[in-house]
Coordinates of C-alpha atoms in Angstrom, one line a residue:
M536 CA 7.0 -32.5 -270.9
I537 CA 3.7 -34.4 -270.9
S538 CA 4.9 -37.7 -269.6
S539 CA 5.7 -36.7 -265.9
F540 CA 2.1 -36.2 -265.8
F541 CA 1.1 -40.1 -265.8
T542 CA 3.8 -41.5 -264.1
A543 CA 3.1 -43.0 -260.5
D544 CA 4.6 -45.7 -258.3
Y545 CA 2.4 -47.9 -256.2
R546 CA 3.2 -49.8 -253.3
D547 CA 1.3 -52.0 -250.2
G548 CA -2.2 -49.8 -251.2
R549 CA -0.6 -46.5 -251.7
V550 CA 0.5 -44.4 -254.5
L551 CA 3.7 -42.1 -254.7
F552 CA 3.1 -39.2 -257.2
G553 CA 5.1 -35.9 -257.2
G554 CA 7.2 -36.9 -254.1
K555 CA 4.1 -37.4 -251.7
S556 CA 2.2 -40.4 -250.7
Y557 CA -1.7 -41.2 -251.0
P558 CA -3.9 -43.9 -250.2
A559 CA -4.5 -45.7 -253.7
G560 CA -7.9 -44.7 -254.7
V561 CA -7.6 -41.2 -253.7
F562 CA -7.2 -39.7 -257.1
A563 CA -10.9 -41.1 -258.3
T564 CA -12.3 -40.1 -254.9
H565 CA -10.4 -36.7 -255.4
L566 CA -12.1 -36.5 -259.3
L567 CA -15.7 -37.1 -257.8
G568 CA -15.4 -34.2 -255.4
K569 CA -13.8 -31.9 -257.7
F570 CA -15.3 -32.2 -260.9
Y571 CA -17.6 -29.3 -260.7
I572 CA -16.5 -27.1 -257.9
N573 CA -15.3 -23.8 -259.0
D574 CA -15.3 -25.7 -262.7
T575 CA -12.2 -27.3 -261.8
A576 CA -12.4 -30.3 -263.9
A577 CA -15.0 -28.9 -266.1
R578 CA -13.2 -25.9 -266.8
I579 CA -10.8 -28.3 -268.7
A580 CA -13.4 -29.9 -270.6
V581 CA -15.1 -26.2 -271.5
F582 CA -11.7 -24.8 -272.8
R583 CA -11.2 -27.7 -275.0
D584 CA -13.3 -27.0 -277.8
E585 CA -13.5 -27.4 -281.4
L586 CA -10.4 -25.4 -282.2
N587 CA -8.0 -27.7 -280.6
F588 CA -9.4 -30.6 -283.3
H589 CA -9.3 -28.1 -286.2
I590 CA -5.4 -27.3 -285.5
L591 CA -4.5 -30.9 -285.2
R592 CA -6.2 -31.7 -288.8
Q593 CA -4.8 -28.5 -290.0
L594 CA -1.3 -29.6 -288.8
R595 CA -1.6 -32.7 -290.3
D596 CA -3.1 -31.6 -293.7
G597 CA -0.3 -29.1 -294.3
Y598 CA -2.0 -25.6 -293.6
L599 CA -2.8 -23.3 -290.7
N600 CA -5.3 -20.7 -289.6
I601 CA -3.1 -18.4 -287.4
T602 CA -6.2 -16.8 -285.6
E603 CA -7.7 -20.1 -284.6
F604 CA -3.9 -21.0 -283.8
V605 CA -3.4 -18.2 -281.2
K606 CA -7.0 -18.5 -279.8
T607 CA -6.3 -22.5 -279.3
G608 CA -3.1 -21.4 -277.4
A609 CA -5.3 -18.7 -275.2
N610 CA -7.8 -21.6 -274.2
T611 CA -5.2 -24.0 -273.4
L612 CA -3.9 -21.6 -270.9
E613 CA -7.3 -21.1 -269.3
A614 CA -7.5 -24.8 -269.0
L615 CA -3.9 -25.2 -267.4
K616 CA -5.0 -22.5 -264.7
A617 CA -7.2 -25.2 -263.4
L618 CA -4.9 -28.3 -263.6
P619 CA -3.2 -27.8 -260.4
K620 CA -6.4 -27.9 -258.3
L621 CA -7.3 -31.8 -259.6
R622 CA -5.0 -34.2 -258.2
P623 CA -2.6 -35.6 -259.2
F624 CA -1.7 -32.6 -260.7
D625 CA -1.4 -30.6 -257.9
G626 CA 2.0 -32.4 -257.5
V627 CA 3.0 -31.7 -260.8
N628 CA 4.9 -28.3 -261.9
T629 CA 3.2 -27.0 -264.9
E630 CA 5.2 -24.1 -265.2
E631 CA 7.4 -25.9 -268.0
V632 CA 3.8 -26.8 -269.7
R633 CA 2.9 -22.9 -269.5
N634 CA 6.0 -21.5 -270.6
A635 CA 5.9 -24.0 -273.7
V636 CA 2.4 -22.9 -274.3
E637 CA 3.0 -19.2 -274.1
T638 CA 6.2 -19.6 -276.4
L639 CA 4.3 -22.0 -279.1
F640 CA 0.9 -20.4 -280.0
T641 CA 2.0 -17.2 -281.0
E642 CA 1.6 -15.4 -284.3
N643 CA 5.2 -15.5 -285.1
V644 CA 5.3 -19.1 -284.6
G645 CA 2.0 -19.9 -286.5
Q646 CA 3.8 -17.6 -289.6
E647 CA 6.8 -19.9 -289.2
I648 CA 4.8 -22.9 -289.4
C649 CA 2.8 -21.5 -292.6
D650 CA 6.1 -20.5 -294.1
Y651 CA 7.2 -24.4 -293.3
F652 CA 4.2 -25.5 -295.4
A653 CA 4.8 -23.4 -298.3
A654 CA 8.5 -24.5 -298.6
K655 CA 7.4 -28.0 -298.2
A656 CA 5.0 -27.4 -301.3
Q657 CA 7.7 -25.8 -303.3
L658 CA 9.6 -28.7 -302.8
S659 CA 7.0 -31.1 -303.9
L660 CA 7.4 -29.1 -307.2
L661 CA 10.9 -29.1 -307.8
P662 CA 11.6 -31.1 -311.3
Q663 CA 13.2 -34.3 -311.0
E664 CA 16.6 -33.1 -312.2
E665 CA 17.2 -30.6 -309.7
I666 CA 15.7 -33.0 -306.7
A667 CA 18.7 -35.5 -308.1
A668 CA 21.2 -32.8 -308.0
G669 CA 20.7 -32.0 -304.5
A670 CA 18.6 -29.0 -304.3
A671 CA 16.2 -30.4 -302.0
E672 CA 18.5 -31.2 -299.1
R673 CA 20.0 -27.9 -300.0
I674 CA 16.5 -25.8 -299.5
K675 CA 15.9 -28.0 -296.2
A676 CA 18.9 -27.3 -294.6
A677 CA 18.8 -23.4 -295.5
A678 CA 15.3 -23.3 -293.8
D679 CA 15.9 -25.0 -290.9
F680 CA 13.1 -27.7 -291.2
S681 CA 14.0 -29.7 -288.4
C682 CA 13.4 -26.9 -285.9
T683 CA 9.9 -25.8 -287.1
E684 CA 9.1 -29.6 -287.2
Q685 CA 9.8 -30.3 -283.7
K686 CA 7.7 -27.4 -282.7
I687 CA 4.8 -28.9 -284.4
E688 CA 5.1 -32.1 -282.9
D689 CA 5.2 -30.2 -279.6
I690 CA 2.0 -28.3 -280.2
R691 CA 0.6 -31.7 -281.2
S692 CA 1.8 -33.1 -278.0
V693 CA 0.1 -30.6 -275.9
L694 CA -3.2 -30.4 -278.0
R695 CA -3.8 -34.3 -277.9
F696 CA -3.0 -34.2 -274.0
F697 CA -5.8 -31.5 -273.1
D698 CA -8.4 -33.1 -275.8
S699 CA -8.0 -36.5 -274.5
L700 CA -7.8 -35.3 -271.0
A701 CA -11.6 -33.7 -271.3
D702 CA -12.8 -36.7 -273.0
D703 CA -11.0 -38.8 -270.2
L704 CA -12.3 -36.7 -267.3
I705 CA -16.1 -36.8 -268.4
L706 CA -15.9 -40.8 -268.7
A707 CA -14.0 -41.3 -265.2
H708 CA -16.4 -38.8 -263.4
D709 CA -19.5 -40.8 -264.9
K710 CA -18.3 -44.4 -264.5
L711 CA -16.9 -43.3 -260.7
T712 CA -20.6 -42.1 -260.2
Q713 CA -22.3 -45.1 -261.4
F714 CA -20.1 -47.1 -259.0
C715 CA -20.9 -44.6 -255.8
N716 CA -24.3 -45.0 -256.7
H717 CA -24.7 -48.7 -256.6
T718 CA -22.5 -49.6 -254.1
D719 CA -25.1 -50.4 -251.4
E720 CA -26.6 -53.4 -253.6
S721 CA -23.6 -55.1 -252.7
E722 CA -24.0 -57.5 -250.1
R723 CA -20.8 -56.6 -248.5
L724 CA -18.5 -53.7 -249.2
D725 CA -15.2 -55.6 -249.7
E726 CA -13.4 -56.8 -253.0
A727 CA -15.0 -59.9 -253.6
H728 CA -18.5 -58.1 -253.7
L729 CA -17.8 -54.9 -255.1
L730 CA -15.2 -56.1 -257.8
P731 CA -18.1 -57.6 -259.9
L732 CA -20.0 -54.2 -259.6
A733 CA -16.8 -52.2 -260.8
L734 CA -16.1 -54.6 -263.7
G735 CA -19.5 -54.3 -264.9
I736 CA -19.5 -50.8 -265.2
F737 CA -16.3 -49.9 -266.2
G738 CA -16.2 -52.9 -268.8
E739 CA -12.9 -54.1 -270.6
H740 CA -10.6 -51.2 -270.9
H741 CA -7.3 -51.5 -272.9
F742 CA -4.3 -49.4 -272.4
T743 CA -0.8 -49.1 -272.8
Q744 CA 1.4 -48.8 -269.8
N745 CA 5.1 -49.0 -269.2
G746 CA 6.1 -50.4 -265.8
R747 CA 9.1 -51.1 -263.8
Y748 CA 10.5 -52.4 -260.4
I749 CA 12.1 -49.8 -258.4
A750 CA 13.3 -49.0 -254.9
V751 CA 11.7 -46.6 -252.5
K752 CA 11.5 -45.8 -249.1
K753 CA 8.6 -46.1 -247.0
N754 CA 8.7 -42.4 -245.7
V755 CA 11.3 -39.8 -245.5
K756 CA 12.7 -41.3 -242.1
S757 CA 13.1 -44.8 -243.7
K758 CA 16.7 -45.7 -243.7
S759 CA 15.8 -48.9 -245.9
A760 CA 14.2 -49.3 -249.2
T761 CA 11.0 -51.4 -250.5
L762 CA 9.8 -52.5 -253.7
A763 CA 7.1 -50.4 -255.4
K764 CA 6.0 -50.8 -259.1
R765 CA 6.7 -47.3 -261.5
L766 CA 3.7 -47.0 -263.8
V767 CA 3.6 -44.4 -266.9
F768 CA 0.0 -44.3 -268.4
D769 CA -1.0 -43.4 -271.7
S770 CA -3.9 -41.2 -270.7
Y771 CA -5.8 -39.6 -267.4
Y772 CA -8.4 -42.5 -267.6
S773 CA -5.6 -45.1 -267.5
L774 CA -4.0 -43.6 -264.7
I775 CA -7.5 -43.1 -262.7
L776 CA -8.6 -46.6 -263.7
T777 CA -5.4 -48.0 -262.4
D778 CA -5.7 -45.8 -259.2
F779 CA -9.4 -46.9 -258.5
F780 CA -8.6 -50.8 -258.9
E781 CA -5.7 -50.8 -256.9
G782 CA -7.5 -49.0 -254.4
L783 CA -10.5 -51.3 -254.6
H784 CA -7.8 -54.6 -254.3
Y785 CA -6.9 -53.2 -250.8
G786 CA -10.4 -52.4 -249.8
H787 CA -10.3 -48.5 -250.9
Y788 CA -13.2 -47.0 -252.1
P789 CA -15.5 -44.1 -252.8
R790 CA -18.5 -43.0 -251.0
R791 CA -20.7 -40.3 -250.8
C792 CA -21.5 -38.5 -247.7
E793 CA -25.3 -38.2 -247.0
I794 CA -24.8 -35.2 -244.8
C795 CA -22.4 -33.0 -246.9
G796 CA -22.9 -34.6 -250.2
K797 CA -19.1 -34.6 -250.7
Y798 CA -17.3 -37.9 -251.5
F799 CA -14.7 -39.7 -249.5
L800 CA -12.3 -42.7 -249.4
M801 CA -13.4 -45.5 -247.3
Q802 CA -10.6 -47.8 -246.3
S803 CA -12.6 -50.5 -244.8
A804 CA -15.5 -52.6 -245.4
R805 CA -17.7 -50.7 -243.1
R806 CA -21.4 -49.4 -244.1
Q807 CA -20.2 -46.0 -243.3
K808 CA -22.6 -43.2 -244.7
Y809 CA -21.0 -40.1 -243.2
C810 CA -17.6 -38.9 -243.6
S811 CA -15.8 -38.1 -240.5
Y812 CA -13.9 -34.8 -241.8
G813 CA -17.0 -33.1 -243.6
I814 CA -18.5 -30.5 -241.9
A815 CA -22.3 -30.6 -241.7
P816 CA -24.5 -27.7 -243.3
E817 CA -25.8 -26.6 -240.0
L818 CA -24.4 -25.1 -236.4
Y819 CA -24.9 -27.2 -233.6
R820 CA -25.2 -25.3 -230.7
G821 CA -23.8 -22.4 -232.1
N822 CA -20.4 -24.3 -233.5
K823 CA -19.6 -26.2 -236.5
I824 CA -19.4 -30.4 -236.2
S825 CA -18.8 -33.0 -238.5
C826 CA -21.0 -34.8 -240.5
R827 CA -21.1 -38.0 -238.3
K828 CA -21.4 -36.3 -235.0
Y829 CA -24.5 -34.3 -237.0
A830 CA -26.0 -37.6 -238.0
A831 CA -25.7 -39.1 -234.2
V832 CA -27.1 -35.3 -233.2
L833 CA -30.4 -36.5 -235.7
N834 CA -30.3 -39.9 -234.6
R835 CA -29.1 -41.2 -238.0
K836 CA -27.4 -44.1 -236.7
E837 CA -25.3 -46.1 -239.3
K838 CA -26.5 -49.2 -239.9
A839 CA -23.6 -52.0 -240.3
E840 CA -24.5 -55.3 -241.8
N841 CA -26.6 -56.3 -239.0
D842 CA -29.8 -55.7 -240.5
P843 CA -30.0 -58.3 -243.3
I844 CA -34.1 -57.7 -243.7
V845 CA -33.3 -53.6 -244.9
A846 CA -30.7 -55.0 -246.6
I847 CA -32.0 -57.3 -248.4
Y848 CA -34.8 -55.0 -249.3
N849 CA -32.7 -52.3 -250.5
R850 CA -30.8 -54.2 -252.9
R851 CA -33.9 -55.9 -254.4
C852 CA -35.5 -52.3 -254.9
A853 CA -32.2 -51.1 -256.6
A854 CA -31.9 -53.9 -259.0
I855 CA -35.5 -53.3 -259.7
R856 CA -34.9 -49.8 -260.4
T857 CA -32.1 -50.5 -262.5
E858 CA -34.1 -53.1 -264.8
C859 CA -36.7 -50.6 -265.2
G860 CA -34.2 -48.3 -266.2
R861 CA -32.6 -50.6 -268.9
G862 CA -36.2 -51.3 -270.3
T863 CA -36.1 -54.9 -269.6
I864 CA -39.3 -54.7 -267.3
T865 CA -42.0 -52.0 -267.7
K866 CA -42.6 -49.3 -264.9
N867 CA -45.9 -50.7 -264.0
F868 CA -44.4 -54.0 -263.3
A869 CA -41.4 -52.3 -261.4
E870 CA -44.0 -50.5 -259.2
A871 CA -45.8 -53.7 -258.2
A872 CA -42.5 -55.5 -257.7
K873 CA -41.6 -52.9 -255.2
Q874 CA -45.0 -52.8 -253.6
L875 CA -44.6 -56.5 -252.6
A876 CA -41.1 -56.3 -251.5
K877 CA -42.3 -53.7 -249.4
E878 CA -44.8 -55.8 -247.9
H879 CA -42.9 -58.7 -247.6
K880 CA -40.0 -56.3 -245.5
Q881 CA -42.7 -55.4 -243.5
E882 CA -43.9 -58.8 -242.5
A883 CA -40.3 -59.9 -241.8
L884 CA -39.7 -57.4 -239.6
H885 CA -42.8 -58.4 -237.7
D886 CA -42.6 -62.0 -238.0
E887 CA -39.3 -63.3 -236.9
Q888 CA -39.9 -67.0 -238.1
Y889 CA -41.0 -65.6 -241.5
A890 CA -37.8 -63.4 -241.8
K891 CA -35.7 -66.7 -240.7
E892 CA -37.3 -69.5 -243.4
E893 CA -39.3 -67.3 -246.3
Y894 CA -38.4 -63.7 -246.6
R895 CA -34.8 -64.0 -248.4
K896 CA -36.5 -66.8 -250.8
A897 CA -39.6 -64.7 -251.6
M898 CA -37.4 -61.5 -252.1
S899 CA -35.3 -63.4 -254.8
R900 CA -35.8 -62.3 -258.3
A901 CA -37.5 -65.4 -259.7
T902 CA -40.2 -66.0 -256.7
L903 CA -40.9 -62.0 -256.4
Y904 CA -41.3 -61.4 -260.4
A905 CA -43.6 -64.6 -260.7
E906 CA -45.6 -62.8 -257.8
A907 CA -45.6 -59.4 -259.2
D908 CA -46.7 -60.9 -262.8
R909 CA -49.8 -62.8 -261.2
T910 CA -50.3 -59.5 -259.4
I911 CA -50.9 -57.6 -262.7
K912 CA -52.7 -60.4 -264.3

């Protein structure tokens, strides 16, 4: 019932999910854009409250609060409403899960589980001679324990899915946001330069995945098949993490448009600042235009990697802010270092010889920090 939510096929920088093909990295980018819109992802986290934990603990310990049990089912249905709005779950049929939740989280099923726990308690109190005579097995067969035990396992499966999903959404969104906020610190936007940044943010994450090679068609019109990896993940975070790194391997990475503020998936190493499919917040001559056209109207050109002076300055200032935030340097020291960096940038912009021979060395961490230290003293 739940396993289909975490199954995806990867091939040549693309992911196949629910019968549709997407560029790898699209699910990670979609999460960034949908986390707060209409409470799509945040809503799932909100409706996963402590009741989930309470019910899981009660089922483990052998008792059940039926009122809490029914309320947990209602919360789960509310969380389920938001699920199809978030990729890749928009390609999954959630009716099976909805029907299961509506059937499982009822007062009748709650009472059935309570009766099951009571019957098991009675079994534990049987005298040894009656157990030896087979009384326990006869009682279990008459009560049909296997049917109730399957319902309990299904309930646990649903609750664990939404319980971990809420935490995974928050964690993945936080990590991906950090990556996007620090992307421009990289000298180049390719795998070699972005990978160390990504590994530093995501760290080591060990997860279980079952995989096998399968044959898939490149598209609906293809007559021949090609090789792909079918992966079944143990969590939503593992799926998003794999999608993100698979995309990064092929040069796909999320970026945030400086005009509309929405995230888009880059599929090249260009230092693109504006998305091409977003709509600018203001009309131009009474018409809606894309963010890139709007930027051109405002003369906000996208600077590629042909401006090393500004690029070096931006990376150094970003590194200073990061160290200040981590507490490795003081705020006063950071301000002094940034002021010196600005002065070096201005000199490099006006002195071509200085820019070619001295600027990069002056902006190195060791040289700049030593100069800042002398300035403060």
